[in-house]
Coordinates of C-alpha atoms and ligand atoms in Angstrom, one line a residue:
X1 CA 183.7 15.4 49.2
X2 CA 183.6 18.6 51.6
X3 CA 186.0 18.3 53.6
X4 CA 188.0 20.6 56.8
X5 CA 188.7 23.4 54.3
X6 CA 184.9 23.8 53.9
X7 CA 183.8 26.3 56.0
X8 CA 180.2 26.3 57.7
X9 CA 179.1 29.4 60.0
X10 CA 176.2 27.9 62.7
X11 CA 174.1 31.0 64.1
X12 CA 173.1 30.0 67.6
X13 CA 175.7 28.6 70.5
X14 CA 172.1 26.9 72.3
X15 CA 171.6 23.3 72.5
X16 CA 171.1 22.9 68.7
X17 CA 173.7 25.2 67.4
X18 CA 176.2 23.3 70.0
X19 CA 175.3 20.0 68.8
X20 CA 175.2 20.5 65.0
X21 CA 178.9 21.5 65.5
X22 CA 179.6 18.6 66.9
X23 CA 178.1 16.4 64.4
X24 CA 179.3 18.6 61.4
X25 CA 182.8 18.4 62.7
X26 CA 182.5 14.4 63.6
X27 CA 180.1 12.9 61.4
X28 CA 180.9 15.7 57.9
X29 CA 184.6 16.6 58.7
X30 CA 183.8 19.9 58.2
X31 CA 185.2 23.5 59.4
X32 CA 182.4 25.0 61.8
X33 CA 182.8 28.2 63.5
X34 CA 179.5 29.4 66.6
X35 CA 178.5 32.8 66.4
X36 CA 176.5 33.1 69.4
X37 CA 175.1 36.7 70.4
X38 CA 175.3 36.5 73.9
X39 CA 178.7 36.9 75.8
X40 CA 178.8 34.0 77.3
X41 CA 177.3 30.3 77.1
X42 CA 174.3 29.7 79.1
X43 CA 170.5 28.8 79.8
X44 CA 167.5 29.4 81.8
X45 CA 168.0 27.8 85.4
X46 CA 165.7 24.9 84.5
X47 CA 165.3 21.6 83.4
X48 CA 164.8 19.3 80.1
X49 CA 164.4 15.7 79.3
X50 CA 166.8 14.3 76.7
X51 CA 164.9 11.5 75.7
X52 CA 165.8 7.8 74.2
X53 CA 165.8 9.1 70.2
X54 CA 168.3 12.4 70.7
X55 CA 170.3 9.8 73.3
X56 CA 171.2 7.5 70.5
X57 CA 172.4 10.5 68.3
X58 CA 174.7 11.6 71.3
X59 CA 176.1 8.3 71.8
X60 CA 176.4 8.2 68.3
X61 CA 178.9 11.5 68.7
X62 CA 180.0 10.3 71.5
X63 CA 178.4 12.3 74.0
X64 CA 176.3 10.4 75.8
X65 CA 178.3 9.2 78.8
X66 CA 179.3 12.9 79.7
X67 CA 175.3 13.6 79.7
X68 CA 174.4 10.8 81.6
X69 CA 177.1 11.7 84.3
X70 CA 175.7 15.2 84.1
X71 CA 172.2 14.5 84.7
X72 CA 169.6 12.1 86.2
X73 CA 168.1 8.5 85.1
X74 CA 164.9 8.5 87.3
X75 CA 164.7 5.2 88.9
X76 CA 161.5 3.8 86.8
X77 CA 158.9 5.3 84.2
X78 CA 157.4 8.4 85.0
X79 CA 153.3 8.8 86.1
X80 CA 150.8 10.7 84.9
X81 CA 148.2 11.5 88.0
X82 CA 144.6 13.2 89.0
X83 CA 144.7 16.4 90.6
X84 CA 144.0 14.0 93.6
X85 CA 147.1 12.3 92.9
X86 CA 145.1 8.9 91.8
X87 CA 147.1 7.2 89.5
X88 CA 145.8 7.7 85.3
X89 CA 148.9 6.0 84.0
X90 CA 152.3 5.5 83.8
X91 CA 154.4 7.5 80.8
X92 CA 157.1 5.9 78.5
X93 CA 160.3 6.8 79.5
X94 CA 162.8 4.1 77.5
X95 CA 163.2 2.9 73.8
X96 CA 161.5 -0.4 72.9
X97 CA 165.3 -2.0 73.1
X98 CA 165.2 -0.7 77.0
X99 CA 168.3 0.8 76.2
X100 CA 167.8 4.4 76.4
X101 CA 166.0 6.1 79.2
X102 CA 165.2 9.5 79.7
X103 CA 167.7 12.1 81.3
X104 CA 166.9 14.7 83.3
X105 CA 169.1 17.5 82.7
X106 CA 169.9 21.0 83.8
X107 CA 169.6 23.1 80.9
X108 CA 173.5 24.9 81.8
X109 CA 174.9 21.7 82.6
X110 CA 173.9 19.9 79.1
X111 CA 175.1 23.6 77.6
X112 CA 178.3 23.1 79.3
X113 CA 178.7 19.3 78.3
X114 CA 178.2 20.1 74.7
X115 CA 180.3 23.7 74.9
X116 CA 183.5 21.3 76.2
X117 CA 182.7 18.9 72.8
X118 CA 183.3 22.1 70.5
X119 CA 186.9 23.4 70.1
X120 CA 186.8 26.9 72.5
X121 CA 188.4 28.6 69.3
X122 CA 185.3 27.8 67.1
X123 CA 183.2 29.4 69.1
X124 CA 182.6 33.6 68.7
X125 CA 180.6 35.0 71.6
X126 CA 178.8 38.3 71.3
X127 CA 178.6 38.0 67.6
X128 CA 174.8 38.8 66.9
X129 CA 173.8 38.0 63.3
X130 CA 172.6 41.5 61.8
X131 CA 172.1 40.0 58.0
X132 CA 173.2 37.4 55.5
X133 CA 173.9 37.6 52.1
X134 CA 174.3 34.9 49.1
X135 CA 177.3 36.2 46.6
X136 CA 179.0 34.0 44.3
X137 CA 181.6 32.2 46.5
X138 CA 179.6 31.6 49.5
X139 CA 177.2 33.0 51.8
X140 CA 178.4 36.4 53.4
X141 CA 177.4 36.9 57.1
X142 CA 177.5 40.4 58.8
X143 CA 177.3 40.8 62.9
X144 CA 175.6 43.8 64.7
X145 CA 180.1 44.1 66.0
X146 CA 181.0 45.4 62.6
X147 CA 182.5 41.7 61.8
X148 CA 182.1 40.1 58.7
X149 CA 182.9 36.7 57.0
X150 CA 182.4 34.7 53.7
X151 CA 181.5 30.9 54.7
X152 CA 180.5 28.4 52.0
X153 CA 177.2 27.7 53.7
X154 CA 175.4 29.1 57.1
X155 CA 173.1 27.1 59.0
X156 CA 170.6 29.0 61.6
X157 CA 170.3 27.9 64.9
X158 CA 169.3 31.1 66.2
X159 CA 165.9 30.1 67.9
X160 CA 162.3 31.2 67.7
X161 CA 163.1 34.7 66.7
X162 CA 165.8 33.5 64.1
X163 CA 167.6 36.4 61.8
X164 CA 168.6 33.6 59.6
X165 CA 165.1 32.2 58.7
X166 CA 163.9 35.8 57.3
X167 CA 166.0 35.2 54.3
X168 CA 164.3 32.1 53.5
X169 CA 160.9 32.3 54.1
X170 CA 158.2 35.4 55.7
X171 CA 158.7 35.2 59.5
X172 CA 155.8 32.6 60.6
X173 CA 153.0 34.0 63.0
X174 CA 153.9 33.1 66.4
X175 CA 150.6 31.5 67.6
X176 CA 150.1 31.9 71.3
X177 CA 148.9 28.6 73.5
X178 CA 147.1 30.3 75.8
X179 CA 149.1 29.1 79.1
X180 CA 152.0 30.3 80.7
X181 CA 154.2 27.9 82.7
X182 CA 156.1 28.7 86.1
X183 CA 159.7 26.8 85.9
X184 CA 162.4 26.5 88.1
X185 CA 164.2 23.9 90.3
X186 CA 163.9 22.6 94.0
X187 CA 167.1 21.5 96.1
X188 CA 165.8 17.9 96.7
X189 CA 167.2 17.9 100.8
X190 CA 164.1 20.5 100.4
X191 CA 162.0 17.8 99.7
X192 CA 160.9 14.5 102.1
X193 CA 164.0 11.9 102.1
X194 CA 161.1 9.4 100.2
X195 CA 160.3 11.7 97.2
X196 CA 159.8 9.6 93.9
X197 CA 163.4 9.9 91.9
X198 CA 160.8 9.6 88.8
X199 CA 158.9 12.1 86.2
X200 CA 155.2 12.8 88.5
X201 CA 152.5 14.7 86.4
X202 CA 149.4 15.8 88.7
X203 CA 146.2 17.1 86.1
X204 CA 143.7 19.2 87.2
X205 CA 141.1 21.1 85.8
X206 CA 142.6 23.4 82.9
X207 CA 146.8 22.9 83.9
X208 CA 149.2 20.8 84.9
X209 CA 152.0 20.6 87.2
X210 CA 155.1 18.3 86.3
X211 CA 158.5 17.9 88.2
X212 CA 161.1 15.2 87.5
X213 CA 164.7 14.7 88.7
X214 CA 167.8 16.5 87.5
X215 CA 171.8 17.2 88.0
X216 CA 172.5 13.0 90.0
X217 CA 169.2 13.3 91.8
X218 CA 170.5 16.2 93.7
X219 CA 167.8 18.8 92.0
X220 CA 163.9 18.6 91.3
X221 CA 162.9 20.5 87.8
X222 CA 159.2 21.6 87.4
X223 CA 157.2 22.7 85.2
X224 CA 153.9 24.0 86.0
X225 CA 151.3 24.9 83.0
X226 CA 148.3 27.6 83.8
X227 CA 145.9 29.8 81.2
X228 CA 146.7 33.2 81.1
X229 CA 146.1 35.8 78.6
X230 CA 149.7 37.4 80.0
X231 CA 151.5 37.3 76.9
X232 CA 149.6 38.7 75.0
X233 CA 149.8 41.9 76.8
X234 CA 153.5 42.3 77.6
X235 CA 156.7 40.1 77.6
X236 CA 156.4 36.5 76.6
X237 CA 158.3 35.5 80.1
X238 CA 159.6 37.1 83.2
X239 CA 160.1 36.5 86.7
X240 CA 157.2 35.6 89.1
X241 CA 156.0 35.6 93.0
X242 CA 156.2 31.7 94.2
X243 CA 152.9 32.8 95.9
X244 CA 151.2 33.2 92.9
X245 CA 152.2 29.9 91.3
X246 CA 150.9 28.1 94.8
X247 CA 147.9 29.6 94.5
X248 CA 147.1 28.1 91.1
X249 CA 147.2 24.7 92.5
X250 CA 145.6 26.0 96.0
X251 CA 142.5 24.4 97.1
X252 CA 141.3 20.8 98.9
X253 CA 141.1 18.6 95.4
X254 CA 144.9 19.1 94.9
X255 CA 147.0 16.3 95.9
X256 CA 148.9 17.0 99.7
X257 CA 152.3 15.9 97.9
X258 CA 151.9 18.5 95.6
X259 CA 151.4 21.2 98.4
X260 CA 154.8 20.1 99.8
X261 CA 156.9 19.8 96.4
X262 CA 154.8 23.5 96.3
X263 CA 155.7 24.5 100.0
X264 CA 159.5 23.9 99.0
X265 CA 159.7 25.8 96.0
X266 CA 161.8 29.1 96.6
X267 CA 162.1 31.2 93.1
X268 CA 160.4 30.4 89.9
X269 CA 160.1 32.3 86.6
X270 CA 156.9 32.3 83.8
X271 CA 157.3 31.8 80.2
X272 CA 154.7 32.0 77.7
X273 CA 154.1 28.8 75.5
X274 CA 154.1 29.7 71.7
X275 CA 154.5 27.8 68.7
X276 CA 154.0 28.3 64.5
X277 CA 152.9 26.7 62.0
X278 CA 155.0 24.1 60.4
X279 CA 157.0 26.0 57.5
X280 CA 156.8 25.6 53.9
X281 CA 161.0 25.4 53.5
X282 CA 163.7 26.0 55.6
X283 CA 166.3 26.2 53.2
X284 CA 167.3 28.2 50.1
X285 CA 170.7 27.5 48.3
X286 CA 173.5 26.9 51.0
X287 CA 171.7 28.6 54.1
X288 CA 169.1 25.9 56.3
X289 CA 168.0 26.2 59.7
X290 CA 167.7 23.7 62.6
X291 CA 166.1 23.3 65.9
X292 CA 163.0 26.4 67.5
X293 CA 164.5 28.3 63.9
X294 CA 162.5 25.8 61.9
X295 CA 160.2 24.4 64.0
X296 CA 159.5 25.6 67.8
X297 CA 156.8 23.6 68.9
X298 CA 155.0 23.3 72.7
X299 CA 157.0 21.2 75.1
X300 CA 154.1 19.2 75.9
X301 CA 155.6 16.2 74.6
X302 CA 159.4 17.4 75.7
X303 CA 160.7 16.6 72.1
X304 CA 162.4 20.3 71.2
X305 CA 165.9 20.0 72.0
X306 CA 165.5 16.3 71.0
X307 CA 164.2 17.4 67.8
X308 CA 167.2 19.8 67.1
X309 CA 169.7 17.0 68.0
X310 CA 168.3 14.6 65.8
X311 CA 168.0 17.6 63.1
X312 CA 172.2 17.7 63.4
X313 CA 172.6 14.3 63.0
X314 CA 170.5 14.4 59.4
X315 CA 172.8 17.5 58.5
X316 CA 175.3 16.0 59.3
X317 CA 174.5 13.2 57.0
X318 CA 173.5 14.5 54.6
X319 CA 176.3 17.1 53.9
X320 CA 179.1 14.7 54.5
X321 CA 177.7 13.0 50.9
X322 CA 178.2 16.4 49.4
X323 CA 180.4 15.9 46.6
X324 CA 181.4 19.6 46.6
X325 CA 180.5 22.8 48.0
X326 CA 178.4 23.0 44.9
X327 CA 176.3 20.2 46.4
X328 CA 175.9 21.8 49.7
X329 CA 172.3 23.5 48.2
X330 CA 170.7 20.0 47.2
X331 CA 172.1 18.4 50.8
X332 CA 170.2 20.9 52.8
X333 CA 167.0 20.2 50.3
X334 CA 167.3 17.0 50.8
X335 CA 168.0 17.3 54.9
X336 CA 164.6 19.5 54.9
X337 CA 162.5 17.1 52.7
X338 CA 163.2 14.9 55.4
X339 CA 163.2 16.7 58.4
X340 CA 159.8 18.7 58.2
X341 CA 158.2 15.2 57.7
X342 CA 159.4 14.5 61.4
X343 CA 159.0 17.6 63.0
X344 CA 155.8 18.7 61.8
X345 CA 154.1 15.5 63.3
X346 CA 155.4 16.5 66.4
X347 CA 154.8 19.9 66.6
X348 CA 150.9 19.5 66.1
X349 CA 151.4 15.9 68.6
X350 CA 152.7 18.4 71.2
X351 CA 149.6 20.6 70.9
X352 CA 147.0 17.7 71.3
X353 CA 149.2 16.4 73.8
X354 CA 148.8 20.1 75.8
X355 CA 145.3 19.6 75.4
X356 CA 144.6 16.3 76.9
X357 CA 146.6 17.2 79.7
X358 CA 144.7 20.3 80.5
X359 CA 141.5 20.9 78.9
X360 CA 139.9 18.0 79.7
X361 CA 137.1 19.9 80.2
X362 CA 136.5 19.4 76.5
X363 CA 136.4 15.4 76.6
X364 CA 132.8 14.9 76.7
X365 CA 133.7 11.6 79.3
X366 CA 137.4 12.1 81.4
X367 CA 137.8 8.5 81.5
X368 CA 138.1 8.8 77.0
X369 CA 140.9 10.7 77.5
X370 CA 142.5 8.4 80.1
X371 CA 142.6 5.8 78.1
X372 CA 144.2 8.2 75.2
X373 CA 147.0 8.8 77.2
X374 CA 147.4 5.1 77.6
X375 CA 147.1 4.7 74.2
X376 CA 149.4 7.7 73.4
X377 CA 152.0 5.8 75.5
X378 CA 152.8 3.2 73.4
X379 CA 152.4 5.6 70.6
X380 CA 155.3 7.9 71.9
X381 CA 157.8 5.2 72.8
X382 CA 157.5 3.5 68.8
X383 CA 156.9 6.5 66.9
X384 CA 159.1 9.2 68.9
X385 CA 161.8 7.3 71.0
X386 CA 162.8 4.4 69.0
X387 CA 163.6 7.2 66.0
X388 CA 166.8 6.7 64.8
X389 CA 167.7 10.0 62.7
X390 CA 171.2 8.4 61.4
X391 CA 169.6 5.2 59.9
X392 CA 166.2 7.3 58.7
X393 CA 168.8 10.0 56.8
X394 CA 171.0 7.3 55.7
X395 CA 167.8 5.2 54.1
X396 CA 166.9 8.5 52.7
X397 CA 170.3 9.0 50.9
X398 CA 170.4 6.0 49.4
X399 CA 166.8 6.4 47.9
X400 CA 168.0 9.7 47.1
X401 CA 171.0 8.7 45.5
X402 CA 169.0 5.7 43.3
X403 CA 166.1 7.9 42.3
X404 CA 168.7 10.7 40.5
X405 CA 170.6 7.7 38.8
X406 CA 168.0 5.6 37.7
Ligands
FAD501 C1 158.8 24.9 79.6 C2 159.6 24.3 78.5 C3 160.0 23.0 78.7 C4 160.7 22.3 77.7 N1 161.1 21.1 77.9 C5 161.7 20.4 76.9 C6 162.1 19.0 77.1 O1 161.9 18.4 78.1 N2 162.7 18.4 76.0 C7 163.0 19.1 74.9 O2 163.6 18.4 74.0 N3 162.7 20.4 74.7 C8 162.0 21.0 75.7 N4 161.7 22.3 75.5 C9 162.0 23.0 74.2 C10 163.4 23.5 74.1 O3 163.7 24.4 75.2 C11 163.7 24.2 72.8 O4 163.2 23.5 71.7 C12 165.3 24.4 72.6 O5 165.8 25.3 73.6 C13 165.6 24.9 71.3 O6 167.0 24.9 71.1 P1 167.7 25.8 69.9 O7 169.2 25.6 70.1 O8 167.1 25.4 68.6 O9 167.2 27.3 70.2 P2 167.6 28.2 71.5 O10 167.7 27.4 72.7 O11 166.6 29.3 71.5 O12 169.0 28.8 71.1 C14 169.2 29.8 70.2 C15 170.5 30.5 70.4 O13 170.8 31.4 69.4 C16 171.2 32.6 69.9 N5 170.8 33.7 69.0 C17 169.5 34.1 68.7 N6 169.6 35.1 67.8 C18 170.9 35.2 67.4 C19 171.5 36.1 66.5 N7 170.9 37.0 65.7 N8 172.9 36.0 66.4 C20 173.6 35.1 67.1 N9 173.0 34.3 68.0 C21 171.7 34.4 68.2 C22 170.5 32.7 71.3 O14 171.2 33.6 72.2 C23 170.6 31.3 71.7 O15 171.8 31.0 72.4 C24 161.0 23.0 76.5 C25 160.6 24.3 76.3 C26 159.9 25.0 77.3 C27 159.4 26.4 77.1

């Protein structure tokens, strides 16, 4: 079995490199060591929703509690809305079992939650991955420092621009959405003493604007989706004028609640909204990749981070049935047979799911796509919450295991 003297390098210290560590170490009993180019731990000053499938892998690790004390449980399922602010339906926000329910999270705080799970010496800030190399006794990784280490397999957590995925397959075309969104946070004493503790999303012609609960109730995260051709002529983010951002929703059909949640915002940023195209691998020999390295996808159905912790939790399966370091290759095989099954639904899901909620310009009759969402409600809470990515991999091992002795 691999065991603490096997030694596994995770590129990345974001959300998904933080949380494979913790599963590698818990689940495989494995040796991990962060490299994480920036010089400190941190994210953008906005918000994400871990939702009820990643919750059960971090209760799973044992997580969950510190998350849920970090962050917000809105006080009933989210809405969808008109630009009028008409209710079009209400959105799953709990497993079948009711016993998850979506968190709202500040993106630093859940960095800083998992950062305290990980022993402080196994992670190496300001070590930026310049190249990796397979040699016969492991997989040699060199940092744009000077350092240099052997490690008997490197997993690449490095995001959408990952160094690790160039050495297993070309670097896949970014494809542009076509929107930008403005993000940020509201203090909620900015906001009317009554404002819903729940996830609101008004839809209007061509964008959307979404804000739910964060850090106990005491924050507001939004997200506000808008065509622009921006990206494509500069940087893929940046800061922005608040002024601008009210003036996409400006005008008499949008809903008077949304002009005050607007009215109280005081900074916000853009990012541009890209995806790929779901790879053809992500591993070769004893290197894989995990989380926006493997499969960045539009956050229209708020599954990325969720996706990468579920994406541990396999790993983590999967290489603690490793017999040796020898067997580290066919683990990650097997880990990616099953993983870009998953993730691949979901990354095309999320761009239907961006479409409905803004071009609805393109449903011949509104009231069609109305009742998708509805539909698409159930959908989500079967086929994306009640996932559980332990019992799926541990299925899978067993087949696998049957299928190579039979
Ligand atoms: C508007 C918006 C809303 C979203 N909302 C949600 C949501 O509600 N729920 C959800 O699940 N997802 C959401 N997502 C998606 C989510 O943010 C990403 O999927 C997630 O951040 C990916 O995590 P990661 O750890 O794989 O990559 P990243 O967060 O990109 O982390 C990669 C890390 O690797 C480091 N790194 C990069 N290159 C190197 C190198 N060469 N050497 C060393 N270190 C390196 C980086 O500094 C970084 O720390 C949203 C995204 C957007 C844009």
């Amino acid at each position: 079995m691999v065991d603490s003297r096997t030694r596994i390098a995770v590129i990345g210290g974001g959300m998904g490199g933080l949380t494979a560590a913790i599963a590698l170490d818990r689940i495989a009993g494995v040796q991990v060591t962060v490299f994480e180019q920036a010089t400190a731990l941190g994210e953008v000053g906005a918000g994400v929703t871990v939702a009820p499938n990643a919750q059960r892998v971090l209760d799973a690790l044992g997580v969950l509690d510190q998350v849920r004390r970090a962050g917000a449980t809105p006080d009933g399922h989210g809405v969808y809305l008109d630009a009028s602010g008409a209710l079009v339906t209400d959105a799953a926000w709990e497993d079948s079992a009711k016993q998850y329910r979506n968190i709202g999270m500040y993106r630093p705080d859940l960095i800083e939650v998992l950062a305290r799970e990980v022993d402080g010496e196994s992670i190496r800030l300001g070590h930026r991955l310049a190249s990796l190399r397979t040699e016969e006794s492991g997989v040699r990784v060199t940092f744009e420092n000077g350092v240099t280490d052997l490690f008997d397999a490197v997993i690449g957590a490095d995001g959408i621009h990952s160094v690790v995925r160039r050495s297993i397959v070309p670097d896949p075309e970014p494809v542009y959405s076509g929107y930008i969104v403005y993000r940020g946070v509201v203090d909620a004493s900015h906001l009317p003493a009554d404002w819903p503790r729940i996830s609101q999303v008004w839809m209007g012609e061509q964008r959307h604007f979404m804000c739910y609960p964060l850090q106990q109730r005491t924050l507001f995260n939004f997200v506000a989706g808008v065509p622009s051709d921006r990206p494509l002529h500069g940087p893929w983010s940046g800061p922005a004028d608040v002024s601008e951002l009210r003036a996409e929703f400006a005008g008499e059909m949008w809903d008077t609640r949304l002009q005050r949640f607007l009215g109280a915002i005081e900074k916000t940023f853009w990012w541009g909204l890209f995806d790929h195209e779901p790879l053809r691998n992500w591993s070769h020999g004893a290197v894989t990749l995990l989380g926006d390295a493997a499969h960045t996808m539009l956050p229209h159905q708020g599954q990325g981070v969720n996706q990468a912790i579920e994406d541990s939790m396999a790993l983590a399966v999967f290489l603690k049935a490793a017999d040796t370091v020898a067997d580290i290759p066919e683990a990650f095989r097997r880990y990616t047979s099953v993983r870009m099954q998953r993730t691949a639904i979901l990354q095309h899901g999320s761009r239907r799911a961006g479409w409905m909620f803004d071009a609805q310009h393109e449903f011949a009759d509104r009231r069609k796509r109305d009742t998708d969402l509805r539909v698409g409600r159930d959908f989500r809470r079967s086929a994306v919450f009640d996932y559980d990515a332990r019992k799926v991999a541990e299925r899978a091992l067993a087949r696998f295991r049957k299928e190579q002795y039979a």
